[in-house]
Amino acid sequence: MGPTTGIIRSSLALGLAVALSGCISLASEPPPSLLTLTADTPVPAGAGATGTAETAIKILEPEAPQRLGVTRVPVQVTDTEIAYLKDATWVERPTRLFRRLLAETIRARGNRLVVDGDDPGIVASSQLRGTLRNFGYDARNSTVVVRFDAIRAAADGAVETRRFESVQSGVVAETGSVGAALNRGANDVASQVADWIGS
């Protein structure tokens, strides 16, 4: 193969790569922003709690239906149709964000030792788990719904369940509005759960 042939082949390969670069992408475009949850009443710096395995409570990540197992915000379009809100992306799974919010809210409400599940080596006789049933936008009535079915297992073996819900009305189908409403709803539900758990 002469030098001219090699130059021609290199030029053809370069031209093909340039042509394909307009058709494919090796990495997805990053979202313009990411959504997260923040506690209305965070625990102040320096605050702490002590306890034993019998008095501590462990907050486990909730179960969730498949539509909530992703980092998108589900939109209930009809009784049988679900879409996802454009440009609305959570920084991580909403079940993990909600678990941390629950733990932070329960900590802020009392002096109880709360373990949020990130450290499996810490033992707690009481546990809070459950299912995050709804955590999205309902386009049929412009509402955001947060619904959590909680299960509390006490140190003495007793088990109690309760459903908690918060509905935010008049929400515009935009990322900022829906994200803010979900944060309000999640804090409302977390506050209800904290009152139920007690200090």
XYZ file of N, CA and C in Angstrom:
597
model
N 0.856 -1.190 0.000
C 0.000 0.000 0.000
C 0.889 1.236 0.000
N 0.681 2.146 -0.966
C 1.479 3.347 -1.082
C 0.995 4.419 -0.142
N 1.806 5.474 0.011
C 1.416 6.562 0.925
C 0.138 7.258 0.513
N -0.104 7.319 -0.813
C -1.328 7.988 -1.286
C -2.569 7.223 -0.866
N -2.504 5.872 -0.996
C -3.647 5.024 -0.607
C -3.940 5.168 0.887
N -2.877 5.212 1.708
C -3.063 5.371 3.151
C -3.707 6.684 3.505
N -3.329 7.749 2.817
C -3.916 9.063 3.071
C -5.393 9.061 2.704
N -5.732 8.413 1.578
C -7.136 8.362 1.135
C -7.982 7.607 2.150
N -7.472 6.451 2.634
C -8.236 5.665 3.610
C -8.411 6.423 4.923
N -7.374 7.103 5.373
C -7.472 7.890 6.596
C -8.482 9.007 6.452
N -8.493 9.640 5.289
C -9.448 10.725 5.042
C -10.872 10.205 5.028
N -11.075 9.014 4.405
C -12.420 8.421 4.368
C -12.894 8.068 5.780
N -11.987 7.494 6.608
C -12.348 7.127 7.979
C -12.706 8.363 8.795
N -11.919 9.442 8.614
C -12.198 10.684 9.339
C -13.526 11.279 8.911
N -13.794 11.255 7.601
C -15.062 11.789 7.095
C -16.253 11.000 7.601
N -16.109 9.663 7.687
C -17.194 8.819 8.191
C -17.457 9.105 9.665
N -16.377 9.277 10.454
C -16.539 9.579 11.880
C -17.242 10.901 12.087
N -16.887 11.911 11.294
C -17.539 13.219 11.397
C -19.003 13.122 11.028
N -19.314 12.348 9.978
C -20.710 12.198 9.551
C -21.545 11.509 10.618
N -20.974 10.474 11.247
C -21.719 9.736 12.266
C -21.896 10.540 13.549
N -20.989 11.457 13.828
C -21.068 12.216 15.072
C -22.333 13.055 15.149
N -22.911 13.392 14.022
C -24.164 14.145 14.025
C -25.381 13.279 14.236
N -25.208 11.937 14.140
C -26.342 11.020 14.241
C -26.410 10.285 15.567
N -25.256 10.082 16.204
C -25.237 9.314 17.442
C -24.569 10.119 18.540
N -24.814 9.696 19.773
C -24.182 10.331 20.926
C -23.770 9.238 21.901
N -22.537 9.303 22.363
C -22.050 8.303 23.310
C -22.477 8.602 24.741
N -22.934 9.795 25.007
C -23.388 10.182 26.351
C -24.654 11.016 26.226
N -25.586 10.790 27.165
C -26.843 11.544 27.117
C -26.616 12.970 27.592
N -27.477 13.857 27.125
C -27.400 15.256 27.549
C -27.774 15.356 29.023
N -27.017 16.068 29.829
C -27.383 16.211 31.240
C -28.639 17.069 31.369
N -29.493 16.781 32.374
C -30.679 17.614 32.580
C -30.266 19.011 33.008
N -31.111 20.021 32.734
C -30.769 21.391 33.120
C -30.624 21.566 34.626
N -31.354 20.768 35.410
C -31.246 20.810 36.872
C -31.765 19.503 37.432
N -31.449 19.233 38.701
C -31.888 18.017 39.369
C -32.736 18.377 40.585
N -33.751 17.556 40.850
C -34.647 17.774 41.976
C -34.164 16.990 43.197
N -34.401 17.528 44.372
C -34.107 16.827 45.608
C -35.137 17.225 46.659
N -35.048 16.629 47.844
C -35.942 16.954 48.957
C -35.132 17.580 50.083
N -35.674 18.619 50.688
C -35.017 19.266 51.820
C -36.010 19.355 52.975
N -35.504 19.106 54.183
C -36.366 19.110 55.371
C -36.737 20.526 55.777
N -38.006 20.729 56.128
C -38.449 22.026 56.643
C -37.805 22.326 57.993
N -37.565 21.280 58.777
C -36.966 21.455 60.110
C -35.729 20.568 60.219
N -34.608 20.991 59.630
C -33.392 20.173 59.714
C -32.813 20.176 61.119
N -32.097 19.132 61.441
C -31.422 19.049 62.737
C -30.246 20.020 62.724
N -30.120 20.898 63.732
C -29.019 21.870 63.731
C -27.666 21.202 63.951
N -26.623 21.863 63.492
C -25.270 21.360 63.698
C -24.974 21.259 65.189
N -24.313 20.189 65.571
C -23.968 19.988 66.970
C -24.985 19.192 67.757
N -26.191 19.030 67.208
C -27.217 18.258 67.905
C -26.874 16.781 67.838
N -27.259 16.046 68.857
C -26.971 14.625 68.900
C -28.016 13.890 69.707
N -27.911 12.579 69.698
C -28.838 11.742 70.465
C -28.112 10.486 70.882
N -28.512 9.938 72.002
C -27.958 8.677 72.480
C -29.106 7.726 72.756
N -28.797 6.468 72.758
C -29.838 5.485 73.027
C -29.281 4.082 72.980
N -30.164 3.123 73.131
C -29.803 1.710 73.058
C -30.540 1.077 71.890
N -30.236 -0.157 71.629
C -30.928 -0.878 70.551
C -32.425 -0.932 70.801
N -32.813 -0.944 72.089
C -34.238 -1.038 72.433
C -34.978 0.276 72.209
N -34.285 1.400 72.330
C -34.948 2.703 72.183
C -34.733 3.332 70.806
N -33.731 2.861 70.063
C -33.455 3.431 68.738
C -34.478 2.942 67.719
N -34.616 3.693 66.636
C -35.497 3.293 65.545
C -34.729 3.404 64.226
N -34.887 2.407 63.396
C -34.209 2.374 62.110
C -35.212 2.660 61.001
N -34.867 3.601 60.121
C -35.734 3.973 59.009
C -35.228 3.266 57.757
N -36.034 2.385 57.209
C -35.649 1.624 56.019
C -36.178 2.315 54.763
N -35.491 2.105 53.658
C -35.956 2.674 52.390
C -37.299 2.051 52.018
N -38.307 2.859 51.708
C -39.618 2.303 51.373
C -39.598 1.499 50.073
N -40.524 0.581 49.980
C -40.817 -0.064 48.698
C -41.554 0.947 47.836
N -41.672 0.662 46.550
C -42.394 1.565 45.650
C -42.795 0.808 44.396
N -43.908 1.200 43.760
C -44.253 0.601 42.474
C -43.215 0.985 41.417
N -43.230 0.267 40.308
C -42.203 0.436 39.286
C -42.117 1.865 38.756
N -43.252 2.563 38.665
C -43.226 3.917 38.113
C -42.418 4.890 38.978
N -42.198 4.512 40.257
C -41.404 5.350 41.159
C -39.991 4.804 41.359
N -39.670 3.729 40.667
C -38.356 3.132 40.806
C -37.301 3.755 39.916
N -37.618 4.901 39.342
C -36.699 5.612 38.461
C -36.524 7.031 39.000
N -35.659 7.797 38.340
C -35.412 9.173 38.804
C -36.265 10.184 38.052
N -37.351 9.749 37.453
C -38.274 10.644 36.756
C -39.502 10.911 37.619
N -40.243 11.969 37.270
C -41.465 12.318 37.999
C -42.666 11.818 37.201
N -43.422 10.850 37.735
C -44.552 10.318 36.995
C -45.726 11.295 36.941
N -46.435 11.269 35.819
C -47.625 12.094 35.614
C -48.789 11.170 35.290
N -49.833 11.219 36.121
C -51.035 10.438 35.851
C -51.874 11.203 34.838
N -51.922 10.704 33.600
C -52.618 11.397 32.511
C -54.097 11.014 32.489
N -54.366 9.716 32.538
C -55.730 9.196 32.648
C -55.704 8.102 33.708
N -56.841 7.422 33.895
C -56.886 6.345 34.879
C -55.911 5.219 34.533
N -55.587 5.069 33.251
C -54.750 3.949 32.820
C -53.460 4.380 32.112
N -53.189 5.679 32.034
C -52.001 6.152 31.330
C -51.102 6.971 32.248
N -49.810 6.668 32.169
C -48.803 7.397 32.935
C -47.713 7.880 31.985
N -47.317 9.133 32.146
C -46.196 9.696 31.404
C -45.185 10.206 32.426
N -44.126 10.851 31.938
C -43.141 11.440 32.840
C -42.973 12.909 32.505
N -42.823 13.721 33.533
C -42.729 15.164 33.369
C -41.417 15.537 32.680
N -41.519 16.320 31.631
C -40.352 16.707 30.847
C -39.357 17.500 31.704
N -38.078 17.144 31.565
C -36.956 17.833 32.224
C -36.970 17.723 33.741
N -37.829 16.879 34.318
C -37.876 16.716 35.774
C -37.156 15.426 36.148
N -36.004 15.564 36.787
C -35.183 14.406 37.143
C -34.702 14.536 38.586
N -34.905 13.482 39.370
C -34.428 13.461 40.746
C -32.928 13.201 40.771
N -32.252 13.693 41.798
C -30.822 13.466 41.934
C -30.540 11.992 42.228
N -31.488 11.286 42.833
C -31.440 9.841 43.024
C -32.867 9.337 43.228
N -33.033 8.050 43.419
C -34.380 7.496 43.545
C -35.172 8.226 44.621
N -36.433 8.561 44.353
C -37.231 9.280 45.350
C -37.430 8.504 46.648
N -37.397 7.175 46.598
C -37.542 6.401 47.839
C -36.371 6.651 48.786
N -35.168 6.812 48.245
C -33.998 7.098 49.086
C -34.072 8.512 49.657
N -34.480 9.462 48.818
C -34.630 10.832 49.285
C -35.692 10.928 50.375
N -36.794 10.214 50.203
C -37.885 10.258 51.176
C -37.454 9.622 52.496
N -36.684 8.536 52.436
C -36.200 7.904 53.667
C -35.339 8.875 54.475
N -34.456 9.583 53.800
C -33.599 10.540 54.509
C -34.413 11.691 55.103
N -35.429 12.129 54.363
C -36.293 13.196 54.874
C -37.058 12.731 56.108
N -37.566 11.503 56.085
C -38.247 10.934 57.251
C -37.315 10.912 58.461
N -36.103 10.410 58.250
C -35.146 10.317 59.350
C -34.818 11.695 59.920
N -34.593 12.666 59.036
C -34.247 14.014 59.496
C -35.402 14.638 60.272
N -36.618 14.437 59.813
C -37.782 15.023 60.472
C -38.032 14.382 61.835
N -37.889 13.063 61.925
C -38.092 12.368 63.200
C -37.008 12.772 64.189
N -35.773 12.906 63.720
C -34.683 13.366 64.592
C -34.987 14.755 65.167
N -35.469 15.650 64.294
C -35.711 17.037 64.697
C -36.865 17.156 65.683
N -37.764 16.163 65.717
C -38.945 16.242 66.576
C -38.698 15.789 68.006
N -37.597 15.088 68.248
C -37.387 14.573 69.595
C -35.946 14.198 69.822
N -35.715 13.462 70.897
C -34.365 13.073 71.290
C -34.078 11.610 70.976
N -34.925 11.019 70.180
C -34.770 9.596 69.886
C -33.603 9.351 68.933
N -32.855 8.273 69.174
C -31.772 7.889 68.277
C -32.371 7.293 67.013
N -32.070 7.916 65.880
C -32.634 7.501 64.593
C -31.514 7.026 63.693
N -31.680 5.851 63.134
C -30.725 5.289 62.181
C -31.429 5.256 60.832
N -30.828 5.941 59.833
C -31.546 6.046 58.557
C -31.210 4.953 57.556
N -30.549 3.886 58.009
C -30.347 2.736 57.144
C -29.050 2.738 56.371
N -28.285 3.836 56.378
C -27.031 3.869 55.640
C -25.931 3.082 56.343
N -26.088 2.823 57.635
C -25.086 2.081 58.393
C -25.697 0.770 58.876
N -25.482 -0.324 58.113
C -26.104 -1.597 58.501
C -25.544 -2.182 59.781
N -24.422 -1.656 60.278
C -23.826 -2.191 61.487
C -24.516 -1.739 62.760
N -25.350 -0.722 62.684
C -26.051 -0.217 63.866
C -27.379 -0.957 64.022
N -27.597 -1.517 65.189
C -28.792 -2.315 65.445
C -29.845 -1.460 66.131
N -31.091 -1.605 65.706
C -32.226 -0.934 66.353
C -33.378 -1.923 66.417
N -33.971 -2.056 67.592
C -35.058 -3.021 67.767
C -36.347 -2.576 67.089
N -36.566 -1.260 66.993
C -37.760 -0.737 66.322
C -37.407 -0.332 64.892
N -38.341 -0.536 63.988
C -38.111 -0.200 62.589
C -39.331 0.488 61.998
N -39.049 1.370 61.044
C -40.107 1.998 60.260
C -39.832 1.693 58.795
N -40.787 1.059 58.158
C -40.669 0.779 56.731
C -42.040 1.000 56.110
N -42.193 0.654 54.852
C -43.488 0.835 54.217
C -43.377 0.917 52.716
N -44.394 1.489 52.104
C -44.455 1.604 50.652
C -44.845 3.019 50.271
N -44.032 3.628 49.424
C -44.350 4.946 48.873
C -45.272 4.715 47.683
N -46.572 4.863 47.896
C -47.571 4.509 46.883
C -47.671 5.538 45.766
N -47.560 6.801 46.148
C -47.713 7.861 45.152
C -46.731 8.970 45.462
N -46.083 9.469 44.405
C -45.115 10.540 44.583
C -44.936 11.220 43.229
N -46.028 11.855 42.780
C -45.989 12.423 41.442
C -47.084 13.437 41.213
N -47.302 13.708 39.933
C -48.236 14.758 39.506
C -49.458 14.126 38.854
N -50.629 14.657 39.187
C -51.882 14.200 38.580
C -52.388 15.294 37.652
N -52.247 15.054 36.342
C -52.631 16.064 35.351
C -54.140 16.237 35.255
N -54.911 15.283 35.754
C -56.364 15.369 35.654
C -56.937 16.472 36.528
N -56.264 16.782 37.636
C -56.774 17.830 38.529
C -55.675 18.769 39.022
N -54.521 18.753 38.351
C -53.405 19.667 38.664
C -52.985 19.593 40.127
N -52.808 18.362 40.616
C -52.400 18.173 42.002
C -51.128 17.333 42.071
N -50.426 17.486 43.162
C -49.307 16.620 43.505
C -49.742 15.795 44.700
N -49.516 14.484 44.623
C -49.964 13.582 45.684
C -48.766 12.801 46.233
N -48.615 12.852 47.557
C -47.624 12.031 48.249
C -48.399 11.101 49.174
N -48.257 9.796 48.941
C -48.997 8.812 49.743
C -48.022 7.735 50.232
N -47.998 7.519 51.540
C -47.059 6.586 52.141
C -47.796 5.648 53.082
N -47.700 4.342 52.824
C -48.253 3.326 53.716
C -47.143 2.867 54.648
N -47.210 3.290 55.907
C -46.137 3.036 56.861
C -46.397 1.766 57.662
N -45.300 1.086 58.014
C -45.338 -0.086 58.889
C -44.332 0.144 60.005
N -44.818 0.164 61.230
C -43.950 0.367 62.389
C -43.875 -0.927 63.188
N -42.654 -1.440 63.338
C -42.428 -2.642 64.134
C -41.740 -2.223 65.415
N -42.391 -2.420 66.553
C -41.866 -1.990 67.848
C -40.918 -3.033 68.430
N -40.179 -2.605 69.441
C -39.209 -3.498 70.075
C -39.870 -4.707 70.712
N -41.141 -4.562 71.151
C -41.829 -5.674 71.810
C -42.487 -6.629 70.812
N -42.272 -6.382 69.508
C -42.833 -7.264 68.489
C -44.144 -6.798 67.905
N -44.746 -5.767 68.492
C -46.019 -5.253 67.974
C -45.789 -4.577 66.614
N -46.748 -4.748 65.711
C -46.666 -4.159 64.371
C -47.915 -3.314 64.139
N -47.712 -2.105 63.636
C -48.823 -1.185 63.384
C -48.645 -0.579 62.001
N -49.752 -0.402 61.291
C -49.703 0.211 59.967
C -50.592 1.445 59.929
N -50.248 2.389 59.054
C -51.076 3.580 58.871
C -50.744 4.214 57.521
N -51.774 4.745 56.884
C -51.579 5.456 55.610
C -51.519 6.958 55.860
N -50.523 7.595 55.257
C -50.343 9.039 55.344
C -50.406 9.628 53.940
N -51.018 10.804 53.838
C -51.181 11.403 52.510
C -51.166 12.925 52.598
N -50.630 13.536 51.565
C -50.674 14.991 51.426
C -50.973 15.319 49.976
N -51.920 16.222 49.761
C -52.315 16.634 48.410
C -52.076 18.131 48.272
N -51.288 18.508 47.285
C -51.003 19.910 46.982
C -51.776 20.281 45.722
N -52.675 21.248 45.837
C -53.557 21.596 44.719
C -53.050 22.808 43.940
N -53.599 22.971 42.731
C -53.292 24.132 41.906
C -51.849 24.202 41.449
N -51.271 23.061 41.129
C -49.858 22.991 40.730
C -49.750 23.003 39.205
N -48.917 23.892 38.685
C -48.681 23.973 37.243
C -47.745 22.846 36.823
N -47.986 22.271 35.653
C -47.196 21.134 35.165
C -45.835 21.586 34.652
N -45.028 22.145 35.530
C -43.674 22.580 35.214
C -42.729 22.032 36.271
N -41.490 21.805 35.886
C -40.524 21.170 36.782
C -40.411 21.889 38.125
N -40.231 23.214 38.097
C -40.057 23.957 39.338
C -41.267 23.870 40.245
N -42.453 24.041 39.672
C -43.685 24.014 40.472
C -43.953 22.634 41.047
N -43.797 21.601 40.228
C -44.049 20.238 40.686
C -43.002 19.822 41.721
N -41.739 20.171 41.489
C -40.692 19.834 42.448
C -40.926 20.470 43.803
N -41.299 21.754 43.805
C -41.568 22.446 45.066
C -42.773 21.847 45.779
N -43.812 21.488 45.019
C -45.011 20.900 45.614
C -44.716 19.518 46.191
N -43.901 18.733 45.502
C -43.521 17.418 46.035
C -42.707 17.566 47.316
N -41.862 18.583 47.388
C -41.096 18.817 48.610
C -42.024 19.203 49.766
N -43.017 20.056 49.484
C -43.990 20.420 50.525
C -44.777 19.201 50.973
N -45.244 18.411 50.009
C -46.024 17.221 50.341
C -45.224 16.193 51.114
N -43.965 15.993 50.720
C -43.113 15.029 51.413
C -42.849 15.476 52.843
N -42.634 16.776 53.056
C -42.431 17.293 54.408
C -43.692 17.163 55.251
N -44.852 17.376 54.631
C -46.118 17.231 55.339
C -46.291 15.793 55.811
N -46.052 14.830 54.910
C -46.186 13.417 55.273
C -45.153 13.032 56.321
N -43.918 13.492 56.157
C -42.869 13.180 57.137
C -43.226 13.712 58.518
N -43.835 14.898 58.574
C -44.260 15.478 59.847
C -45.364 14.640 60.493
N -46.309 14.172 59.676
C -47.371 13.308 60.186
C -46.802 12.012 60.751
N -45.841 11.439 60.035
C -45.215 10.192 60.494
C -44.446 10.427 61.795
N -43.736 11.551 61.881
C -42.978 11.869 63.087
C -43.907 11.991 64.292
N -45.064 12.622 64.096
C -46.043 12.724 65.198
C -46.529 11.339 65.620
N -46.707 10.462 64.661
C -47.168 9.092 64.918
C -46.111 8.288 65.674
N -44.845 8.453 65.246
C -43.760 7.702 65.877
C -43.545 8.179 67.303
N -43.606 9.496 67.528
C -43.376 10.058 68.855
C -41.897 10.218 69.152
N -41.601 10.866 70.239
C -40.203 11.138 70.618
C -39.621 10.023 71.467
